[in-house]
C-alpha positions as a printed NumPy array, in Angstrom:
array([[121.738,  84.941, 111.935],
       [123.279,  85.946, 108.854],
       [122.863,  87.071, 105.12 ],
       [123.478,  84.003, 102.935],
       [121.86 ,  85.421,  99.047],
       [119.622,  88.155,  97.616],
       [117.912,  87.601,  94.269],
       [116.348,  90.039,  92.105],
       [112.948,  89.819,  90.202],
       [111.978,  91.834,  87.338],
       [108.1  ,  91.427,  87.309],
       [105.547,  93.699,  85.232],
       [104.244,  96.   ,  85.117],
       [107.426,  98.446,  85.8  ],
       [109.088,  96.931,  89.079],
       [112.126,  95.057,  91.004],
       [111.441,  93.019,  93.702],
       [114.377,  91.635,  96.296],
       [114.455,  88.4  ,  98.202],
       [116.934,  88.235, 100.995],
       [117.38 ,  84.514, 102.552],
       [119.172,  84.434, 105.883],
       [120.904,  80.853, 107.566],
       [117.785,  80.032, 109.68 ],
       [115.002,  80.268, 107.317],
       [113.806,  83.78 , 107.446],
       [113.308,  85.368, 104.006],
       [112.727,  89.407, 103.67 ],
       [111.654,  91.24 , 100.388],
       [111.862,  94.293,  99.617],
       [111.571,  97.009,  96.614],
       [114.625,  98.693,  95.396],
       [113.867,  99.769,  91.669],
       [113.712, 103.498,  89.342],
       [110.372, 103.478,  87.504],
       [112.221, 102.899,  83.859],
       [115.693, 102.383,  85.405],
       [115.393,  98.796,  87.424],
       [118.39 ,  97.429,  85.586],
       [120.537,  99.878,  86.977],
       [119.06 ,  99.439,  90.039],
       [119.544,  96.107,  89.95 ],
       [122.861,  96.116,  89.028],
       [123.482,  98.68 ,  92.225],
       [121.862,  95.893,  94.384],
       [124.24 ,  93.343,  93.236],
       [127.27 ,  95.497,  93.98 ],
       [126.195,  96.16 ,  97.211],
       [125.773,  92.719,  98.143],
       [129.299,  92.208,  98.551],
       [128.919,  94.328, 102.167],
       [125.777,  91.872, 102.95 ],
       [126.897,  88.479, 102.697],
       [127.476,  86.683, 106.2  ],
       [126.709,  89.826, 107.763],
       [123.841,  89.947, 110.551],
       [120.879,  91.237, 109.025],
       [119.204,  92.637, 112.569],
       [122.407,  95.526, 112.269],
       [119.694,  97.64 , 109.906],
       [121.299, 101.152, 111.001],
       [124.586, 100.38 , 110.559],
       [124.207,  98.589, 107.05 ],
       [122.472, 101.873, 106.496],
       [125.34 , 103.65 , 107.387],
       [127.814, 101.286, 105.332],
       [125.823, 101.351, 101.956],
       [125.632, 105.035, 102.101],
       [128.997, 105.915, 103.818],
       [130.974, 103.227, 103.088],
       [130.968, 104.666,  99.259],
       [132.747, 108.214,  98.261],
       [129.74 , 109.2  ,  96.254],
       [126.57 , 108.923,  97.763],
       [122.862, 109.704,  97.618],
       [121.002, 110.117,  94.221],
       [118.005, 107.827,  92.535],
       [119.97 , 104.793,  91.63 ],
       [122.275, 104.049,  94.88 ],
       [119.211, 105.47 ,  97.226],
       [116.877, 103.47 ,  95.606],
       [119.192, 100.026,  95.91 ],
       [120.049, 100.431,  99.86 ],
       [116.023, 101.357, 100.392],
       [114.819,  97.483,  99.016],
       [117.677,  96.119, 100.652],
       [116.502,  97.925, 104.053],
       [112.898,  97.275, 103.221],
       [113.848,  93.748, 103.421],
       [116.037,  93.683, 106.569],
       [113.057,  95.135, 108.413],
       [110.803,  92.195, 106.774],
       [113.609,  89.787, 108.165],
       [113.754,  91.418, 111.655],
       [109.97 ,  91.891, 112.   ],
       [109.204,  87.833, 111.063],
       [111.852,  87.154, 114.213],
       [110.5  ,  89.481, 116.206],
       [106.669,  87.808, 115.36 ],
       [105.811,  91.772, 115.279],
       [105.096,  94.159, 112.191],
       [107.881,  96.825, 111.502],
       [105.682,  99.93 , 112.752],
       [105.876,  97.588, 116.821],
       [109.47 ,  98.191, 116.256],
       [110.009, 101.798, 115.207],
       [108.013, 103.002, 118.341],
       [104.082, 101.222, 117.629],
       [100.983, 102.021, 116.342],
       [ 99.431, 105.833, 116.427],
       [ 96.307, 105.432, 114.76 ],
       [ 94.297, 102.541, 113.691],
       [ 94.047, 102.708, 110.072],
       [ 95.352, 105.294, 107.124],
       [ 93.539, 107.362, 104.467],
       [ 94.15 , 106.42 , 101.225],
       [ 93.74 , 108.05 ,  97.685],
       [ 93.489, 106.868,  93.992],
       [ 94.575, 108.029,  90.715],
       [ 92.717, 109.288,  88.176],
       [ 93.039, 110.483,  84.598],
       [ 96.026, 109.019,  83.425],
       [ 99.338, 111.321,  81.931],
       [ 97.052, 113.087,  79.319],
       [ 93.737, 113.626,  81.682],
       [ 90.567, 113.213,  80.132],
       [ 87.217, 111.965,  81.277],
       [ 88.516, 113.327,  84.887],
       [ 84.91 , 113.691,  85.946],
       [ 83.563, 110.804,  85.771],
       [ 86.122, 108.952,  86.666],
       [ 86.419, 110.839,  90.077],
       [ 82.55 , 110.239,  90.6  ],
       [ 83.599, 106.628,  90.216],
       [ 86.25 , 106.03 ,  92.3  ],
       [ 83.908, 108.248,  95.234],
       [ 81.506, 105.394,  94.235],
       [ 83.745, 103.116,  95.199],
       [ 84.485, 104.485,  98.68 ],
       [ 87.765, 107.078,  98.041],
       [ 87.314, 110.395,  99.998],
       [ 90.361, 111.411,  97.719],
       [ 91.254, 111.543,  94.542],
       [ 94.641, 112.573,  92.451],
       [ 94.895, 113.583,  88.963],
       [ 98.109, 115.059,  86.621],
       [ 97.334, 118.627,  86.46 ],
       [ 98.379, 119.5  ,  82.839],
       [100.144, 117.785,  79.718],
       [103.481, 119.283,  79.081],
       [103.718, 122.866,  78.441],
       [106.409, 125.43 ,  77.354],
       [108.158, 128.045,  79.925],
       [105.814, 130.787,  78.464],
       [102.671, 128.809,  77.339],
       [ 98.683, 129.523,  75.676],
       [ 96.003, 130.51 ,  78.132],
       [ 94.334, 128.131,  76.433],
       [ 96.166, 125.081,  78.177],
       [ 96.105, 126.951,  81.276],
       [ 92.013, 127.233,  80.834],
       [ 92.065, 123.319,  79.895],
       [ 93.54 , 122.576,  83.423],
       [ 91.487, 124.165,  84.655],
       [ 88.359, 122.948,  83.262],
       [ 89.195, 119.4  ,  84.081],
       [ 89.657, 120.472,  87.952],
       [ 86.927, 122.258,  88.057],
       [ 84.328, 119.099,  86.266],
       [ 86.353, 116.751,  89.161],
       [ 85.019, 119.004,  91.958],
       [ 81.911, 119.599,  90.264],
       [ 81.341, 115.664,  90.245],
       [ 82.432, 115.051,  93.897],
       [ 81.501, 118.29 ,  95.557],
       [ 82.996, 120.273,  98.572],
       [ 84.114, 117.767, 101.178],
       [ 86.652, 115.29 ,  98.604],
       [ 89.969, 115.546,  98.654],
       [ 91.48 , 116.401,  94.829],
       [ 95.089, 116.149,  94.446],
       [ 96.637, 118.308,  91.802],
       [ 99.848, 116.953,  90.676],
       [101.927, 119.267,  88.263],
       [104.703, 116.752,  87.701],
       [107.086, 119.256,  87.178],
       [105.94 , 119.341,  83.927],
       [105.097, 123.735,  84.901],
       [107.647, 126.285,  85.195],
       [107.301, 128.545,  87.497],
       [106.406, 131.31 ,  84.965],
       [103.592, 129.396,  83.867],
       [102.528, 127.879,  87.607],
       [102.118, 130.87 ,  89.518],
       [ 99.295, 131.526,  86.889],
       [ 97.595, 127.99 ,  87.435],
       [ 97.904, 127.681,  90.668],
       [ 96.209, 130.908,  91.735],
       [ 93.605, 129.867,  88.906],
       [ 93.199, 126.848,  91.301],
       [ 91.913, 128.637,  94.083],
       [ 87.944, 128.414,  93.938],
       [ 88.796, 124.702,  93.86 ],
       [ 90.247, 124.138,  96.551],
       [ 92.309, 121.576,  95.591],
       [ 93.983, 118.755,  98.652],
       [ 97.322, 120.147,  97.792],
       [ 99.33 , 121.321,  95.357],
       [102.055, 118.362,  93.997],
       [105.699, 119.346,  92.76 ],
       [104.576, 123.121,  90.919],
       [108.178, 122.955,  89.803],
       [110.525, 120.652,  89.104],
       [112.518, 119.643,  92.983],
       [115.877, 121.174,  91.436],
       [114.082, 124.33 ,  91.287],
       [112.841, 123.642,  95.129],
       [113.492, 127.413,  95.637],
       [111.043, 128.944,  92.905],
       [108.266, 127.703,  95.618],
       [108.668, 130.162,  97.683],
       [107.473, 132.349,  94.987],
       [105.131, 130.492,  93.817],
       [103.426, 130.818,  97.677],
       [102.974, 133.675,  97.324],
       [ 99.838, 133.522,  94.429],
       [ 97.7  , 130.155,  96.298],
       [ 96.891, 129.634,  99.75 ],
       [ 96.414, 125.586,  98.503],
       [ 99.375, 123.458, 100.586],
       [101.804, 123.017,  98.356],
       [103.559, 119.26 ,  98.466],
       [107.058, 117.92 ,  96.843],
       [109.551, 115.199,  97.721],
       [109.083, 112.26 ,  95.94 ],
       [112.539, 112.869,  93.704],
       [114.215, 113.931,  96.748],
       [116.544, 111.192,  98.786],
       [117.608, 111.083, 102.459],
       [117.255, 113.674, 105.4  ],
       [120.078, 115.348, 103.717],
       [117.531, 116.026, 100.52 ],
       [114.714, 116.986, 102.617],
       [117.071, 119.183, 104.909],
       [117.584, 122.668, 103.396],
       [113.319, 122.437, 101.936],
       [111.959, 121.633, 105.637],
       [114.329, 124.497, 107.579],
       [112.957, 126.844, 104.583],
       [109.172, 125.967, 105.627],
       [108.037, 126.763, 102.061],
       [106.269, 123.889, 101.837],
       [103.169, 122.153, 103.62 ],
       [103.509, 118.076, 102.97 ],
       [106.308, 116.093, 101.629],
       [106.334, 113.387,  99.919],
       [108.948, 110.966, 100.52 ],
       [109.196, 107.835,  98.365],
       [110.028, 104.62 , 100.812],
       [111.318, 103.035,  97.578],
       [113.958, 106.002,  96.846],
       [114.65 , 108.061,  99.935],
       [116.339, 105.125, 101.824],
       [114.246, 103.029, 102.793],
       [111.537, 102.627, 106.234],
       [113.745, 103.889, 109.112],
       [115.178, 107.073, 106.808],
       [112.216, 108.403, 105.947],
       [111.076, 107.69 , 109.623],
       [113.753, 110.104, 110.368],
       [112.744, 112.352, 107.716],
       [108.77 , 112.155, 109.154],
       [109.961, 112.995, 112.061],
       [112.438, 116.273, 111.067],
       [108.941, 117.375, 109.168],
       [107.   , 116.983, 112.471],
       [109.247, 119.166, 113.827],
       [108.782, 122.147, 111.553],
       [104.31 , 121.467, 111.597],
       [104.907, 119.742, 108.047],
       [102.42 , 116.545, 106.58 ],
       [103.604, 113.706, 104.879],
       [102.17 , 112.209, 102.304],
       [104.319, 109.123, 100.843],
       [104.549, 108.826,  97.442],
       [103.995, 105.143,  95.896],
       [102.527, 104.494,  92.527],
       [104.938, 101.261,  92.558],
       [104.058,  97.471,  93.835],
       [102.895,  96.071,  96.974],
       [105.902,  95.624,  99.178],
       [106.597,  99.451,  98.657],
       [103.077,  99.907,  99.66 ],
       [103.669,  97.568, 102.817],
       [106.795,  99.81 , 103.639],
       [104.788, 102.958, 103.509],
       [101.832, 101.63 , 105.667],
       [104.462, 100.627, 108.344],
       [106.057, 103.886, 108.006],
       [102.442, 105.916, 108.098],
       [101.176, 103.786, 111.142],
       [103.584, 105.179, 113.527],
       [104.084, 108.52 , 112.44 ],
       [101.142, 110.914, 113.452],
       [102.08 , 113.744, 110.405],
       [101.304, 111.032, 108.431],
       [ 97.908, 112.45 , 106.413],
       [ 96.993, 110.333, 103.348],
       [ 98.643, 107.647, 101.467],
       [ 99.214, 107.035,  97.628],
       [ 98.399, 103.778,  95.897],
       [ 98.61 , 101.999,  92.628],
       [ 95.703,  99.884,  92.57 ],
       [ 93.847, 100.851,  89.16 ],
       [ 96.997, 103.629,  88.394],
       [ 97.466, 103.958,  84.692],
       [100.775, 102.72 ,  84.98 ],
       [ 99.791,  99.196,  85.719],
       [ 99.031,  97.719,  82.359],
       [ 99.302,  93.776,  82.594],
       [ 99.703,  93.404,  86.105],
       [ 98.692,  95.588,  89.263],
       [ 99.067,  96.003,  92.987],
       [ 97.419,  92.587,  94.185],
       [ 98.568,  90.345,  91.35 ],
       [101.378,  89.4  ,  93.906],
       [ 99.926,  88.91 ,  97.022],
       [ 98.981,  85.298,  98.863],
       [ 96.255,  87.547, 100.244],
       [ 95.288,  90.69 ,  98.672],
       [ 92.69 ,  91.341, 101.719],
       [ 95.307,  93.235, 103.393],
       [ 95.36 ,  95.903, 101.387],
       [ 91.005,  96.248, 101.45 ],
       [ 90.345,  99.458, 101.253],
       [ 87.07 , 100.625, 103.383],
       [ 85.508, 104.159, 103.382],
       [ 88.816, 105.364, 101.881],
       [ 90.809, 103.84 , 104.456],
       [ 93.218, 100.976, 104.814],
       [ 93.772,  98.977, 108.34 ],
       [ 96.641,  98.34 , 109.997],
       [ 98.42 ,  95.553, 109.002],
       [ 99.346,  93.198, 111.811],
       [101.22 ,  90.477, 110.15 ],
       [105.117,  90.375, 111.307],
       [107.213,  92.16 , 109.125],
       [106.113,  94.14 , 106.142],
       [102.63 ,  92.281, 106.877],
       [102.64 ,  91.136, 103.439],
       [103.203,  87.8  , 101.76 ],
       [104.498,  87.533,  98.671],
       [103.596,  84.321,  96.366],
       [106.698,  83.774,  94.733],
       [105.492,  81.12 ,  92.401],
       [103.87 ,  84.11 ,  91.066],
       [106.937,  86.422,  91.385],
       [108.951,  84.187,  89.81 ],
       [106.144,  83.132,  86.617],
       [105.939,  86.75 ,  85.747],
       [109.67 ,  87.543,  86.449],
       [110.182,  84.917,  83.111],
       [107.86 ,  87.339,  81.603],
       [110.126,  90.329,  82.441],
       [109.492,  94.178,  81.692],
       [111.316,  96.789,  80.381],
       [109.768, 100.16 ,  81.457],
       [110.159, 103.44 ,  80.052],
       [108.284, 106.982,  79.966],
       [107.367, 108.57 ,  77.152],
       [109.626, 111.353,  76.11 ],
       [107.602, 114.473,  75.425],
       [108.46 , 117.425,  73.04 ],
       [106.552, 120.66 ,  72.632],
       [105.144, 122.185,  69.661],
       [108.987, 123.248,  68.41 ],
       [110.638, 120.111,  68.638],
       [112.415, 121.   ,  72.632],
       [112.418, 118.163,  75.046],
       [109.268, 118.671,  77.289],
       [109.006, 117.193,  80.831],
       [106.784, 113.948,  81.295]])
C-alpha cells in the first residue's frame, strides 16, 4: 500500500482537517492545525508531503522519525502540530486495514469508557454558577472554567477576590463531590499565582491548569509550595523531549498533552507512559474538532494514568460550527453520566462526512485570539 495525496480542509469554527488517500482505497484523516495559525500549519503539511508520497503508510514510527529527524530544526507548535495530523491519519489508515480501532493496536483496551469534562464560562467568566449547575444537569461530574481575565505581574486584590468569587459560586452550585477545573492560562505570573492559588484552597479545585506560563515551567516548583491542589500543564509543550526535564522534576501532578501538537497518538503514548513512570495523570488537552477528540479517546483507552478528558462540545470557541457538525454519526461521542464509551469502530472510530467537510471548507475560517492589554497599554496574555 502506498501514499498517493493528502488534502487539507479549512472548516469553521477554528480548525484543519487532513485526508490521506492510499492506492487501495483506504482513506485516513487526521488534525494537524495551531488554534489561529492553520495556514502555517497547512503550509508545513504540504512541505512534508514530499517524504509521504509512494511511501507505505503502515511505517508510522519511522515516518515519525523522518518528519522530525529528517529536518535540522525540529520540534515547536507549527512542525509538531503538522507531523501529529499526518500521524493521526496513518493510524486511521492502519486501523481501517487492520478492521481494529487504534487503542487494539497500541497494546488494547484498559478500561471501558473515559470521564469527560466541559467548559464553562467562556475567556471573561461570568455567570460561572449557573452554568456549572447546568452542565451537572446535564450529566458532567466535571467542570472547567478560565480562572481569571488577564492581569499585571503585580495586580489589585480586587481581581484576585473576583476569581475567587466565581470559584467559590461554581462549588457552591455543584457541591463537594464535582470536579472544577481551574485553568489560569498563563495569563498569572507567578507573583500574582502563588496568592490565588493558596486562596483556592477551601475549594478544592480538580487541579490547578498552567499557574504560569510553560516557559516559566520552573516557577512551579514554587508555586507548590502555597496549594496542596494538583497542579497540571502541558498542553504548549511538544514531544517526550518537552515533557522530559518537567516529569524527572516531579513538580507537577497531571499533564496535559495535546494529541493535535505533541506529535501525534503513538508520541504522546510514549509520553503517557514516561508520566506513568514518575506516578503522574494525564489529562489530554482538546478544545479542537472531532478527529482530535477520536485521537485522544484512542490514546486515553489504553493508557491507565489516563484520568479525565477535555472536550469542545458547547466550548465558547465554537461559534458557527461545533464538535458533531462533522460526524456521519455523532452517537459516538454520547456522553452518559459524564462518561464517554469506547469507541470500537476501526481506526480513529470516527467517520467523517466529507460532503460536509468539504461544504463548510468553501466557507473557510480565519481564526485568531484576541490580543489583550492591561490597564497601561502592555501586551497582556490571552
Amino acid at each position: 500500500m502506498k501514499i498517493t495525496k493528502l488534502e487539507l480542509f479549512k472548516v469553521p469554527p477554528r480548525w484543519l482537517f487532513l485526508k490521506i488517500e492510499t492506492d487501495e482505497g483506504i482513506t485516513g484523516w487526521g488534525e494537524p492545525v495551531v488554534e489561529g495559525k492553520a495556514d502555517t500549519v497547512a503550509a508545513a503539511v504540504r512541505e512534508m508531503s514530499d517524504y509521504l508520497i509512494g511511501t507505505d503508510p503502515m511505517r508510522i514510527e519511522d515516518m515519525f522519525q523522518v518528519l522530525y529527524r529528517g529536518g535540522f530544526y525540529r520540534g515547536g507548535p507549527i512542525l509538531s502540530s503538522a507531523i501529529s495530523g499526518i500521524e493521526q491519519a496513518l493510524w486511521d489508515i492502519k486501523g481501517k486495514f487492520y478492521n481494529a480501532p487504534v487503542y487494539d493496536l497500541l497494546g488494547g483496551a484498559c478500561r471501558d469508557r473515559t470521564r469527560v469534562y466541559s467548559w464553562i464560562g467562556g475567556d471573561r467568566p461570568s455567570d460561572v454558577g449557573q452554568a456549572a449547575k447546568l452542565q451537572v444537569e446535564a450529566g458532567f461530574t466535571a467542570v472547567k472554567m478560565n480562572a481569571t481575565e488577564e492581569m499585571h505581574y503585580i495586580d489589585s486584590i480586587s481581581k484576585v477576590d473576583e476569581a475567587i468569587a466565581r470559584i467559590a459560586a461554581v462549588r457552591e452550585a455543584v457541591g463537594k463531590d464535582v470536579g472544577i477545573g481551574i485553568d489560569f492560562h498563563g495569563r498569572v505570573h507567578k507573583s500574582m499565582a502563588k496568592i490565588i492559588v493558596k486562596e483556592l484552597e477551601p475549594y478544592r479545585p480538580m487541579f490547578i491548569e498552567e499557574p504560569v506560563l510553560p516557559e516559566n515551567n520552573e516557577a512551579l516548583k514554587e508555586i507548590a509550595r502555597y496549594t496542596s491542589c494538583p497542579i497540571a500543564t502541558g498542553e504548549r509543550m511538544y514531544t517526550r523531549w518537552g515533557f522530559k526535564e518537567l516529569l524527572a522534576q516531579g513538580i507537577v501532578d497531571i499533564i496535559q498533552p495535546d494529541l493535535s501538537h505533541a506529535g501525534g497518538i503513538l508520541e504522546t503514548r510514549k509520553i503517557a507512559a514516561m508520566a506513568e513512570a514518575y506516578d503522574i495523570a494525564v489529562a489530554p488537552h482538546c478544545p479542537l474538532g472531532p478527529i482530535a477528540l477520536a485521537s485522544c479517546l484512542q490514546l486515553d483507552i489504553c493508557s491507565p494514568n489516563a484520568f479525565i478528558q477535555e472536550q469542545s462540545l458547547g466550548i465558547h470557541y465554537n461559534q458557527g460550527s461545533d464538535l458533531l457538525d462533522y460526524l456521519k454519526d455523532p452517537s459516538v461521542f454520547q456522553y452518559e453520566e459524564g462518561f464517554v464509551k469506547n469507541l470500537t469502530a476501526p481506526g480513529l472510530g470516527i467517520e467523517i462526512n466529507e460532503e460536509k467537510v468539504r461544504e463548510m471548507a468553501a466557507i473557510g475560517h480565519n481564526w485568531k485570539n484576541p490580543v489583550w492589554r492591561q490597564a497601561d497599554g502592555t501586551v497582556a496574555e490571552w
